[in-house]
PDB file of C-alpha atoms in Angstrom:
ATOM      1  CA  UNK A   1       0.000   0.000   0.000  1.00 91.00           C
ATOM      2  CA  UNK A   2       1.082   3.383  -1.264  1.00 94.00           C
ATOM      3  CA  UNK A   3      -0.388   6.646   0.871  1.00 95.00           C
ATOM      4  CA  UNK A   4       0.186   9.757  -0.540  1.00 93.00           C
ATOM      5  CA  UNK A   5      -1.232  12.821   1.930  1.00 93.00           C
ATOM      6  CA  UNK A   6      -1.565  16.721   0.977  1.00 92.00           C
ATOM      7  CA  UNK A   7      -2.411  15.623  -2.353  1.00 93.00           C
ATOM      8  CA  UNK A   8      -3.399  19.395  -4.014  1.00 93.00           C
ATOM      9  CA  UNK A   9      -5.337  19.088  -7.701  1.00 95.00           C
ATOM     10  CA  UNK A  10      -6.623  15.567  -7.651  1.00 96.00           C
ATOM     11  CA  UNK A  11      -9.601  14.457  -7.548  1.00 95.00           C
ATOM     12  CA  UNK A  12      -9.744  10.448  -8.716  1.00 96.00           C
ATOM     13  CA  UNK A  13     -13.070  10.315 -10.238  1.00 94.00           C
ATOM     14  CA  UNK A  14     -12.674  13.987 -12.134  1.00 94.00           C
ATOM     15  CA  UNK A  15      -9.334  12.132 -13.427  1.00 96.00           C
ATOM     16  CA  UNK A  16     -10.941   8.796 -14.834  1.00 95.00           C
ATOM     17  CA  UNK A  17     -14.361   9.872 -15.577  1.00 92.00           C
ATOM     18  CA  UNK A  18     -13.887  13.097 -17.969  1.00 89.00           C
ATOM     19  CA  UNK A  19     -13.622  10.944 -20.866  1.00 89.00           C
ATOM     20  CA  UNK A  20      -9.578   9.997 -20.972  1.00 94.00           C
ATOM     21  CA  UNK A  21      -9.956   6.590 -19.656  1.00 94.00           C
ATOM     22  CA  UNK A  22     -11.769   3.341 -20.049  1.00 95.00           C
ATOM     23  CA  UNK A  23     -10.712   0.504 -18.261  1.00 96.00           C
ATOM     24  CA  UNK A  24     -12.584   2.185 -14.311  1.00 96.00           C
ATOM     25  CA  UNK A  25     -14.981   0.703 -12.335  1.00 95.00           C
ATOM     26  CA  UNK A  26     -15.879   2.209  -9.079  1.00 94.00           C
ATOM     27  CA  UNK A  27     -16.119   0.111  -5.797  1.00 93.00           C
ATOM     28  CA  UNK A  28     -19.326   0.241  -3.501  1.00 90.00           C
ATOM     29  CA  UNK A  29     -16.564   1.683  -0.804  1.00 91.00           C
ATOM     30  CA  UNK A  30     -15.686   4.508  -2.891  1.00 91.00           C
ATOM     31  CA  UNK A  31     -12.647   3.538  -4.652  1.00 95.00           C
ATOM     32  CA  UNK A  32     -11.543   2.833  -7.753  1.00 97.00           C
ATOM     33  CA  UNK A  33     -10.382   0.121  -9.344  1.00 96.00           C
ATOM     34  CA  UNK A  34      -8.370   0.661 -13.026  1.00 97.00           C
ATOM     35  CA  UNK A  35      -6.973  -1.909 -15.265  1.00 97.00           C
ATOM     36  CA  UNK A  36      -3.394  -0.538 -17.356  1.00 96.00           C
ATOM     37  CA  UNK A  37      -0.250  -1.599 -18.111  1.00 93.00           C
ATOM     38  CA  UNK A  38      -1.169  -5.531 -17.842  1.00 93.00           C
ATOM     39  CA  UNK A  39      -1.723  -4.657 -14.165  1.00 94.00           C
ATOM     40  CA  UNK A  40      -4.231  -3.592 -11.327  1.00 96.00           C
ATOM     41  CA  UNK A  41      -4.657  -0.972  -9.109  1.00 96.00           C
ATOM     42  CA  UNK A  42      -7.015  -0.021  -6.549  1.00 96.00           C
ATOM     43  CA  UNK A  43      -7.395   3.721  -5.649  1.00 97.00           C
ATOM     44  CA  UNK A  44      -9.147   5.097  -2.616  1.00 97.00           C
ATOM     45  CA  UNK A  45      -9.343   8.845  -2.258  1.00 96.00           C
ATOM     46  CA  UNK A  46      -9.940  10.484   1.183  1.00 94.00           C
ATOM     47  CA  UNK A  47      -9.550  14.573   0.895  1.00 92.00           C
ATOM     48  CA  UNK A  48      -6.633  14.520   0.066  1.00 92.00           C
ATOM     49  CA  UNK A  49      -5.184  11.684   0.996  1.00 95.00           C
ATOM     50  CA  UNK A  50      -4.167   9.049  -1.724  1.00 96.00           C
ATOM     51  CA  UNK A  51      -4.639   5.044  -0.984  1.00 96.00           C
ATOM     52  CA  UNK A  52      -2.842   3.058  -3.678  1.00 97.00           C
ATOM     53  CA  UNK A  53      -3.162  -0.635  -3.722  1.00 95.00           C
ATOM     54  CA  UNK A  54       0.191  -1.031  -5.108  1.00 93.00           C
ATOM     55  CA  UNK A  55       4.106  -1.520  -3.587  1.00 94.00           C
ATOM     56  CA  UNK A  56       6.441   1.739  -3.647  1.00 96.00           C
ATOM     57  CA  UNK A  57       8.451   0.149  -6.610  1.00 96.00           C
ATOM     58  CA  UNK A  58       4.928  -0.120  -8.984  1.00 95.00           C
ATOM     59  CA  UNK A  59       3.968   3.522  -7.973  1.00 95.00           C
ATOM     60  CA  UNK A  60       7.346   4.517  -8.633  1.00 95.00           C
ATOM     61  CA  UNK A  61       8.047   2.641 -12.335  1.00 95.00           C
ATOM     62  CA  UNK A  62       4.410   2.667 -13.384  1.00 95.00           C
ATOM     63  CA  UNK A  63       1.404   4.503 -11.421  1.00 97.00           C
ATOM     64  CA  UNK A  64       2.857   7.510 -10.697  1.00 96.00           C
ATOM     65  CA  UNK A  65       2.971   8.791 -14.530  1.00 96.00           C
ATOM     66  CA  UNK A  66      -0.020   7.336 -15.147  1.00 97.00           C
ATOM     67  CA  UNK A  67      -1.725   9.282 -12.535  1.00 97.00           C
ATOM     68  CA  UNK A  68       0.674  12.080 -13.410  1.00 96.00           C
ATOM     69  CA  UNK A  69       0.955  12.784 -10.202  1.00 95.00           C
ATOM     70  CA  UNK A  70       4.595  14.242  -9.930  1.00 94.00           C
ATOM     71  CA  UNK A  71       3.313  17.519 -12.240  1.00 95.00           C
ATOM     72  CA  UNK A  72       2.218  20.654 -10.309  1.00 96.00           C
ATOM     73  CA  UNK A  73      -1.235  21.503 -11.652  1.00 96.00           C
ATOM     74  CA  UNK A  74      -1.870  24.224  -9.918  1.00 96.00           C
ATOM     75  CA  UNK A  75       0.808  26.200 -11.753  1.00 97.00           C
ATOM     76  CA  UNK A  76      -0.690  24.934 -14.781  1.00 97.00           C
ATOM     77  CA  UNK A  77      -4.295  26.247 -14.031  1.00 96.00           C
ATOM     78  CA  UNK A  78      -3.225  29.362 -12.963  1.00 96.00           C
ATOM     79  CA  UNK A  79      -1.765  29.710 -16.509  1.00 97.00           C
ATOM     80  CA  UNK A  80      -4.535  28.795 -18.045  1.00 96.00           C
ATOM     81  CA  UNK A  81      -6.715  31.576 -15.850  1.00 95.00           C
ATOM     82  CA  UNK A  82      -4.338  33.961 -17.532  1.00 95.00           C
ATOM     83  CA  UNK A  83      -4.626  32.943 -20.856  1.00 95.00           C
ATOM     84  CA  UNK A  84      -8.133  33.486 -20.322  1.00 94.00           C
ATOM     85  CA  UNK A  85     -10.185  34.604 -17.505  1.00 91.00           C
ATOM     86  CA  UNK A  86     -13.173  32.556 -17.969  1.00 90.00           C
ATOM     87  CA  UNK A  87     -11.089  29.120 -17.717  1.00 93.00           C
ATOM     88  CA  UNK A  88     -11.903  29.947 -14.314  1.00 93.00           C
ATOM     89  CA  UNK A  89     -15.221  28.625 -14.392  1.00 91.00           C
ATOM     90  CA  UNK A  90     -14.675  25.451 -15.790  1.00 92.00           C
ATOM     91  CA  UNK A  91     -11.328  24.654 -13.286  1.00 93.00           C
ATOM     92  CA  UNK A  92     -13.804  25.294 -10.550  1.00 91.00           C
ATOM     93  CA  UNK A  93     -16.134  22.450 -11.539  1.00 90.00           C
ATOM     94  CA  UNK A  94     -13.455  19.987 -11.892  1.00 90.00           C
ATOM     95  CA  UNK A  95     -10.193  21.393 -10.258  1.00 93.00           C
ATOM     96  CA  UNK A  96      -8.922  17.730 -10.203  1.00 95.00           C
ATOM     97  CA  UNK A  97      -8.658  16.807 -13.758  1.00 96.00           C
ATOM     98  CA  UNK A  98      -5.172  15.873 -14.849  1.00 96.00           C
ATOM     99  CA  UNK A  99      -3.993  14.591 -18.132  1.00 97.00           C
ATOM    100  CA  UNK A 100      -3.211  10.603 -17.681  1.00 96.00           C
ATOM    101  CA  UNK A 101      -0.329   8.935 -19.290  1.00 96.00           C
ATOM    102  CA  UNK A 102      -1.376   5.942 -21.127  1.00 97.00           C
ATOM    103  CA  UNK A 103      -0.476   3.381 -23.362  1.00 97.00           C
ATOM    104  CA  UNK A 104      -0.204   4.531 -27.108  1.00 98.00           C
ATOM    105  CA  UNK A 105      -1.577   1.396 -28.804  1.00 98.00           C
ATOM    106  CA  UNK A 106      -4.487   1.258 -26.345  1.00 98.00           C
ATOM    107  CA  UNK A 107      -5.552   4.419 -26.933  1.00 98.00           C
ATOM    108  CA  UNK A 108      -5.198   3.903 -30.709  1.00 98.00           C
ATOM    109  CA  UNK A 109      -8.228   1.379 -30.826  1.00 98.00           C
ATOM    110  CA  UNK A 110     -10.027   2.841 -27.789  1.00 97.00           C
ATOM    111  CA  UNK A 111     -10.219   6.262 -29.631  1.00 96.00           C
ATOM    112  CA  UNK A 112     -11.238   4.327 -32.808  1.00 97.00           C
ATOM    113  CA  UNK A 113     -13.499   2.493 -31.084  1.00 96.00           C
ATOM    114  CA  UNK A 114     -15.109   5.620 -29.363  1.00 94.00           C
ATOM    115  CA  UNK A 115     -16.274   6.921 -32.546  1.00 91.00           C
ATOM    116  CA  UNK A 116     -20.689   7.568 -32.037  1.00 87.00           C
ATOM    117  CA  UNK A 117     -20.340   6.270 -28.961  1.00 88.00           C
ATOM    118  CA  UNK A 118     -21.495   7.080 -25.337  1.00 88.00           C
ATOM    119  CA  UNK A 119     -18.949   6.690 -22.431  1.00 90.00           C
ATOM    120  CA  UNK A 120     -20.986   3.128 -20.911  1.00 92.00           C
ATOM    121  CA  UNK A 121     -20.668   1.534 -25.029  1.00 94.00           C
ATOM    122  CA  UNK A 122     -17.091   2.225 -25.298  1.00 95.00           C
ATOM    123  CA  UNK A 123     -16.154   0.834 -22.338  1.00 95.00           C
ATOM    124  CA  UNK A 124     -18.046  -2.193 -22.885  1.00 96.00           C
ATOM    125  CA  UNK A 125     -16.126  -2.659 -26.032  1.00 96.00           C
ATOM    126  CA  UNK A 126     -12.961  -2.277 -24.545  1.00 96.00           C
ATOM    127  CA  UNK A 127     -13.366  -4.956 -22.014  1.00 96.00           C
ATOM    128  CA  UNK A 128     -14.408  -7.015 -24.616  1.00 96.00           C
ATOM    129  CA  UNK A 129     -11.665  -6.751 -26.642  1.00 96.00           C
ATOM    130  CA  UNK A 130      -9.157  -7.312 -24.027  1.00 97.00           C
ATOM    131  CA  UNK A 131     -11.418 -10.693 -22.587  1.00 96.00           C
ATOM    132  CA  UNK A 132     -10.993 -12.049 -26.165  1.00 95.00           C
ATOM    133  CA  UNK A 133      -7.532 -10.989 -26.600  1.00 96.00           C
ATOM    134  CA  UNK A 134      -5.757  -9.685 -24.138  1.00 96.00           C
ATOM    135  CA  UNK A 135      -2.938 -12.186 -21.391  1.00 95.00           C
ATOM    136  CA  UNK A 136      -4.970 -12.845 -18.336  1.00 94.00           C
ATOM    137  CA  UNK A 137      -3.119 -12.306 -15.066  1.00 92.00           C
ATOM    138  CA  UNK A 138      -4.374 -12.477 -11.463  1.00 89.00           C
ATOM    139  CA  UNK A 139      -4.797  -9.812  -8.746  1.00 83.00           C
ATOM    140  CA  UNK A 140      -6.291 -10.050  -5.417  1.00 78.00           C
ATOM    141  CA  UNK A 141      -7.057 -13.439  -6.106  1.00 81.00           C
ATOM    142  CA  UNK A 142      -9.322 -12.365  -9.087  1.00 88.00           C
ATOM    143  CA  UNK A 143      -8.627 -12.766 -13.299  1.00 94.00           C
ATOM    144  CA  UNK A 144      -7.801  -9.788 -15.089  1.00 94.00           C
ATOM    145  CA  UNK A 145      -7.287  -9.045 -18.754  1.00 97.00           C
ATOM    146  CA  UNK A 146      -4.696  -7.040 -19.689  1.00 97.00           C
ATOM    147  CA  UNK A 147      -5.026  -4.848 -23.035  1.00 97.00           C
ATOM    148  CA  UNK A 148      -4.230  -6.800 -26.016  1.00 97.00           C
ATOM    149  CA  UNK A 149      -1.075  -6.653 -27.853  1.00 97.00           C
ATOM    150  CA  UNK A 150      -0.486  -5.400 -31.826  1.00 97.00           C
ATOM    151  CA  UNK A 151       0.921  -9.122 -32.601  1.00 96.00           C
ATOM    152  CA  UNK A 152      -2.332 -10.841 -30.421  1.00 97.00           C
ATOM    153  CA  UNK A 153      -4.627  -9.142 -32.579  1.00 97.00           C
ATOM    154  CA  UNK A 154      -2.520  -9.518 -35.987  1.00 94.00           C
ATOM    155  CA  UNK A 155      -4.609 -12.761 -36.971  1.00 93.00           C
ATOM    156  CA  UNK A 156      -8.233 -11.065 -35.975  1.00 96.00           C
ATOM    157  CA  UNK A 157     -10.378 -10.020 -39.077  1.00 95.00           C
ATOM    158  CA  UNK A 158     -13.168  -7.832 -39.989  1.00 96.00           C
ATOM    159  CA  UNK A 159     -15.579 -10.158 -39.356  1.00 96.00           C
ATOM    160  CA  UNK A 160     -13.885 -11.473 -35.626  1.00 96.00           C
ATOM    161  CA  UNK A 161     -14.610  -7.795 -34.976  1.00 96.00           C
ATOM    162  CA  UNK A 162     -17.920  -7.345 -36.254  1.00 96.00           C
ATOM    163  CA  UNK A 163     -18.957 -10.286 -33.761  1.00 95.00           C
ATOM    164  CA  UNK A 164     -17.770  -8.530 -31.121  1.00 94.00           C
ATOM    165  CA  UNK A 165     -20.666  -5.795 -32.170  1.00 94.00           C
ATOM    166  CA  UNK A 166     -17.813  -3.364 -33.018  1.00 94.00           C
ATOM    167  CA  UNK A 167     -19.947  -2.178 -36.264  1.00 93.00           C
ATOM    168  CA  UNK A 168     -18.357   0.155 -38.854  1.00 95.00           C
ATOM    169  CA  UNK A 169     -14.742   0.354 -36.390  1.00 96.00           C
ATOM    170  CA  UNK A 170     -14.344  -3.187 -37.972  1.00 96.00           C
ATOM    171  CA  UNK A 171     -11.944  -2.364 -40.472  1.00 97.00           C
ATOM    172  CA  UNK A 172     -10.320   0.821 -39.246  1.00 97.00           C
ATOM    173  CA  UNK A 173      -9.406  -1.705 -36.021  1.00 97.00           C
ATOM    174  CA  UNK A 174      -7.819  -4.343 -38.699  1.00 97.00           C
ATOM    175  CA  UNK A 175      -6.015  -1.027 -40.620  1.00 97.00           C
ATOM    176  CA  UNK A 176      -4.663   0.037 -37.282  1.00 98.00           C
ATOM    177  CA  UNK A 177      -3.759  -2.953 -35.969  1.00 98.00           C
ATOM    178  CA  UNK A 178      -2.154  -3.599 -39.715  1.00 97.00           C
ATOM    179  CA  UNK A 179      -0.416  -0.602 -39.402  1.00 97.00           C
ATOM    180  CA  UNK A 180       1.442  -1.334 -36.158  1.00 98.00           C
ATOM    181  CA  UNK A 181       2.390  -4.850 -37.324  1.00 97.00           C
ATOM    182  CA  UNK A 182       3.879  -4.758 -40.237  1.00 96.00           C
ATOM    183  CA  UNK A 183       6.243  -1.265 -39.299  1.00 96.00           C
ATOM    184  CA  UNK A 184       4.007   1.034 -41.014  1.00 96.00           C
ATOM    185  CA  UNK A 185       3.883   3.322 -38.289  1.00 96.00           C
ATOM    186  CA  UNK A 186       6.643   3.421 -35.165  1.00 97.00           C
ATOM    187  CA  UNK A 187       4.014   4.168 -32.316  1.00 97.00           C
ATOM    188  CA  UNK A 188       7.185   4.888 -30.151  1.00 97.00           C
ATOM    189  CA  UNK A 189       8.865   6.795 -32.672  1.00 97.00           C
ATOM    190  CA  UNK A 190       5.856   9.512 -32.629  1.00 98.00           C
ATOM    191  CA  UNK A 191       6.977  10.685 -28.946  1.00 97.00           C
ATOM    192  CA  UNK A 192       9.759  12.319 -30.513  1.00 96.00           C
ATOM    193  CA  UNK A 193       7.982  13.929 -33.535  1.00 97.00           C
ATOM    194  CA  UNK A 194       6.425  17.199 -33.833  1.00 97.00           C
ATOM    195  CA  UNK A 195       3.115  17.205 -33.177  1.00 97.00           C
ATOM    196  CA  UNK A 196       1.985  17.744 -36.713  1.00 97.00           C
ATOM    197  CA  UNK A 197       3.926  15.073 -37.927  1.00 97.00           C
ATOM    198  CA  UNK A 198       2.655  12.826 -35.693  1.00 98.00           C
ATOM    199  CA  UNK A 199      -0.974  13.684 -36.308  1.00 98.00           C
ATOM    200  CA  UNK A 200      -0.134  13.009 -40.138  1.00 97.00           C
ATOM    201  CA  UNK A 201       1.042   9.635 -39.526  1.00 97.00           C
ATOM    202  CA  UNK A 202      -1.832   8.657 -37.685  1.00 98.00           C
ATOM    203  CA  UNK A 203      -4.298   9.860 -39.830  1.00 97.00           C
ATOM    204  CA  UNK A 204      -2.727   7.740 -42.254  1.00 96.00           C
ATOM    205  CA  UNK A 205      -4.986   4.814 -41.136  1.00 97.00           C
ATOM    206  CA  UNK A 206      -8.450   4.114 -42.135  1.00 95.00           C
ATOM    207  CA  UNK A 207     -11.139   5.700 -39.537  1.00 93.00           C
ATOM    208  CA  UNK A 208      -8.752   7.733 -37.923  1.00 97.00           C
ATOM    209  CA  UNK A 209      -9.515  11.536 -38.550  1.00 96.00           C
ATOM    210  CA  UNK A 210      -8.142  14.607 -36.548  1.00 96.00           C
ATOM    211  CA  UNK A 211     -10.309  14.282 -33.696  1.00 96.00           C
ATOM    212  CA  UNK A 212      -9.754  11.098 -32.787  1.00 97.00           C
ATOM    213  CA  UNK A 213      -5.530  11.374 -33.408  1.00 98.00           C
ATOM    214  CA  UNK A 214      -5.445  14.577 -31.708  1.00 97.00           C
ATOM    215  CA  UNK A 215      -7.097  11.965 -28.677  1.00 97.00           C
ATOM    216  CA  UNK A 216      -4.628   9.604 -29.090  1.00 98.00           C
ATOM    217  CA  UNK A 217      -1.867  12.415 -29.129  1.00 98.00           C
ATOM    218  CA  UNK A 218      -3.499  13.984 -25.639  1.00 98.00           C
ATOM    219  CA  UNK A 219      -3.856  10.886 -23.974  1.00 97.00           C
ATOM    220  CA  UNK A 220      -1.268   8.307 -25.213  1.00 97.00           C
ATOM    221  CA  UNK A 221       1.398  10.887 -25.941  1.00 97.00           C
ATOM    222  CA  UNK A 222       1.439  13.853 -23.395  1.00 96.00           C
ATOM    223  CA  UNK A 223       1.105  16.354 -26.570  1.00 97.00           C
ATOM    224  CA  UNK A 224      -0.546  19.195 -24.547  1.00 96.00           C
ATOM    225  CA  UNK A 225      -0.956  21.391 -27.794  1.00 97.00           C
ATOM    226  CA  UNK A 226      -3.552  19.444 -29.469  1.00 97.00           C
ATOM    227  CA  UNK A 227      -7.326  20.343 -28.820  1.00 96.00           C
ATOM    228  CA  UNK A 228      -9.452  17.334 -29.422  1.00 96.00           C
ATOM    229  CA  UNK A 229     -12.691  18.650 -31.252  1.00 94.00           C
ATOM    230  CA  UNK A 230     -16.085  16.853 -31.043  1.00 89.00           C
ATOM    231  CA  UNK A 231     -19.624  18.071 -31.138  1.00 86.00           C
ATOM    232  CA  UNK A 232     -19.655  18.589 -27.904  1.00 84.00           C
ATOM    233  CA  UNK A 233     -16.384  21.060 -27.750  1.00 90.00           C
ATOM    234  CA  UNK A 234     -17.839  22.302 -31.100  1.00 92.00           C
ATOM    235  CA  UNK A 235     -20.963  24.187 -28.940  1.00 89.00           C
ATOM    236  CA  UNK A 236     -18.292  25.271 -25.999  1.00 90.00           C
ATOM    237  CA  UNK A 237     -16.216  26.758 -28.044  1.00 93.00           C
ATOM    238  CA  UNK A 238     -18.726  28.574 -30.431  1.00 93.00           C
ATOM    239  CA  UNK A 239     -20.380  29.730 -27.307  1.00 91.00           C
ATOM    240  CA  UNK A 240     -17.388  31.160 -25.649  1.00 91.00           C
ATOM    241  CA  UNK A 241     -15.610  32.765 -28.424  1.00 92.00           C
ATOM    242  CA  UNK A 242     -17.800  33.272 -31.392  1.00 93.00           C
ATOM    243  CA  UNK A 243     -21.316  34.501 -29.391  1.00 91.00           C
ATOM    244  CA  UNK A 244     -22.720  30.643 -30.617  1.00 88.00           C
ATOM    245  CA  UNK A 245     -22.198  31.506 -34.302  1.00 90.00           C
ATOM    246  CA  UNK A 246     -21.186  28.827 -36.638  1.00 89.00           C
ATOM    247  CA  UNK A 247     -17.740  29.119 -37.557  1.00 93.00           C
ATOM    248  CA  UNK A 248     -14.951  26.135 -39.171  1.00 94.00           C
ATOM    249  CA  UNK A 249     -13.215  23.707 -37.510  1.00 94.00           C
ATOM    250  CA  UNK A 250     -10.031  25.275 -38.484  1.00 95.00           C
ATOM    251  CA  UNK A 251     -10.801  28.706 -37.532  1.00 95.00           C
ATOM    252  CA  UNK A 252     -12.117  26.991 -34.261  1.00 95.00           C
ATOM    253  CA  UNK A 253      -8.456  25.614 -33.770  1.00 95.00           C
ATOM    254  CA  UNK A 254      -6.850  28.164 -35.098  1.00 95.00           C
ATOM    255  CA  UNK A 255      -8.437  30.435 -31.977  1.00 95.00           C
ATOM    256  CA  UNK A 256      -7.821  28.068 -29.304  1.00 95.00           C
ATOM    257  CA  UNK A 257      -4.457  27.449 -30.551  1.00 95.00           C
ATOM    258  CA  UNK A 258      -3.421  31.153 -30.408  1.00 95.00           C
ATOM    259  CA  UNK A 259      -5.288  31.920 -26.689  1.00 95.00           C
ATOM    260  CA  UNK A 260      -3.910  28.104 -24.838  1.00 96.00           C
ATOM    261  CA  UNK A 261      -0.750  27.095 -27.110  1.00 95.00           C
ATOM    262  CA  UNK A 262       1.063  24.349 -25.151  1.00 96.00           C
ATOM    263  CA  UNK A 263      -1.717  23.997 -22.973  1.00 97.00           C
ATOM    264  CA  UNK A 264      -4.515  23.588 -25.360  1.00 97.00           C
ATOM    265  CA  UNK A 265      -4.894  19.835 -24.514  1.00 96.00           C
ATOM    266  CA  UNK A 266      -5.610  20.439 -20.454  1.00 96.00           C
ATOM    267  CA  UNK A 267      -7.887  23.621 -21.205  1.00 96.00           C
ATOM    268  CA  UNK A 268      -9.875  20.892 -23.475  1.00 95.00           C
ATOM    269  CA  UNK A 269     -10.150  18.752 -20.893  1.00 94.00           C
ATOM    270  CA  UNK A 270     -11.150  21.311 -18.203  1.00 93.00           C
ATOM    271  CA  UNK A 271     -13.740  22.799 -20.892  1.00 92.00           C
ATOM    272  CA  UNK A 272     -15.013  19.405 -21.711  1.00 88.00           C
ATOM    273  CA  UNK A 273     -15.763  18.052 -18.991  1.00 85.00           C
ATOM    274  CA  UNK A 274     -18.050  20.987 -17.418  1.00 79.00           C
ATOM    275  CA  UNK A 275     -19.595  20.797 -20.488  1.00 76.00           C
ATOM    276  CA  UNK A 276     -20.469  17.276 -19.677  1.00 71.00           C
ATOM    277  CA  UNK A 277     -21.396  18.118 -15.994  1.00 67.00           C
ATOM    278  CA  UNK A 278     -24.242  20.841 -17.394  1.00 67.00           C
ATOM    279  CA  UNK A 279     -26.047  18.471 -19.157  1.00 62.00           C
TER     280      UNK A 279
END
């Protein structure tokens, strides 16, 4: 066990529930328990006190960045407050949002997957996926799946996927996973590339269009200058900086680009997510 007191700019269920993460289920006690990284861990929040179900060397090597728990956040919202006043208003309905750390490949699919889908479907998908495919391992004397790897899934076809009631993803999964296999794309390599070459290379496979790489950038990559934009961040941002008129996509990015830069990604997030809390 892993306690972590005077925790400041956390809050466990702002972090897995605002739409980053997919492999959660809450406990009847209050915690949480996630499945990453071919492991389990059990978080309990208390204030802001931190209960990890994990030993020093795990939180250390794995849960730690994850979490990304070793960043100062409230530096980073205070930034964003000057960048523009009414970010303000959003931090204070989720001040404990942070960006998680997660596994490239993962969020590949789970992004592609995600497409017309509500937060309960996609995670039903993803467990289903990693039950068919993914190494079992055990953990407090219970079964756990662990995210499938590229070369597990290499053999899987469209219709494999259809069965699993994946729909039209079928064959942008297969592209993907085709992709990764056969050296198309370097998944690791894109860590080290510009952002925009990055996004390029992604989009290079079937189903995957900016919104959902500019996802897989935020949340498997730590690119904090992307701005994922769905229907949803479509209205906020109309609302907030065009009085609600209809306006491109580009000139959309282009505007949240030049007010959040770097920090694009985490104002998203922030803006997102009290979007989601209003309705």
């Amino acid at each position: 066990m892993v306690v972590i007191d005077e925790v400041e700019d956390f809050d466990i269920k702002e972090v897995l529930e605002c739409g980053q993460c997919f492999r959660y289920k809450p406990i009847e006690d209050g915690s949480y328990e996630v499945v990453a990284n071919g492991r389990r861990l059990g978080i309990l929040q208390k204030g802001r006190s931190i209960e990890l179900d994990c030993d020093q060397a795990a939180y250390d090597e794995i849960w730690a960045n994850y979490l990304d728990l070793n960043r100062d956040y409230g530096v980073i919202k205070q930034k964003l407050c000057e960048m523009d006043e009414r970010m303000a208003v959003f931090i204070q309905k989720s001040p404990g949002i942070r960006i998680m750390q997660q596994d490239p490949f993962e969020m590949m699919l789970t992004f592609i997957l995600s497409q017309n889908k509500s937060m309960p479907q996609i995670m039903v998908l993803v467990e289903r996926l990693s039950n068919h495919y993914g190494e079992v391992f055990e953990s407090k004397e219970q079964k756990y799946y662990a995210f499938p790897k590229p070369e597990a899934l290499g053999c899987v076809d469209e219709a494999d996927f259809r069965e699993m009631k994946t729909g039209f993803r079928a064959p942008y999964l297969v592209d993907a996973i085709r992709h990764v296999n056969d050296g198309i794309i370097n998944l690791d390599a894109l860590y080290d590339l510009p952002t925009d070459m990055a996004r390029s290379q992604l989009m290079a496979v079937k189903g995957i269009g900016r919104k959902v790489a500019d996802c897989i950038l935020l949340f498997g990559y730590g690119k904090w200058d992307v701005f994922p934009l769905d229907v949803w961040m479509k209205r906020a941002v109309a609302r907030l900086y065009f009085d609600g008129e209809k306006v491109s996509d580009r000139k959309m990015l282009d505007t949240v680009s030049e007010r959040f830069g770097d920090l694009a990604g985490i104002a998203q997030q922030y803006i997102f997510y009290g979007m989601v809390k209003e309705n």
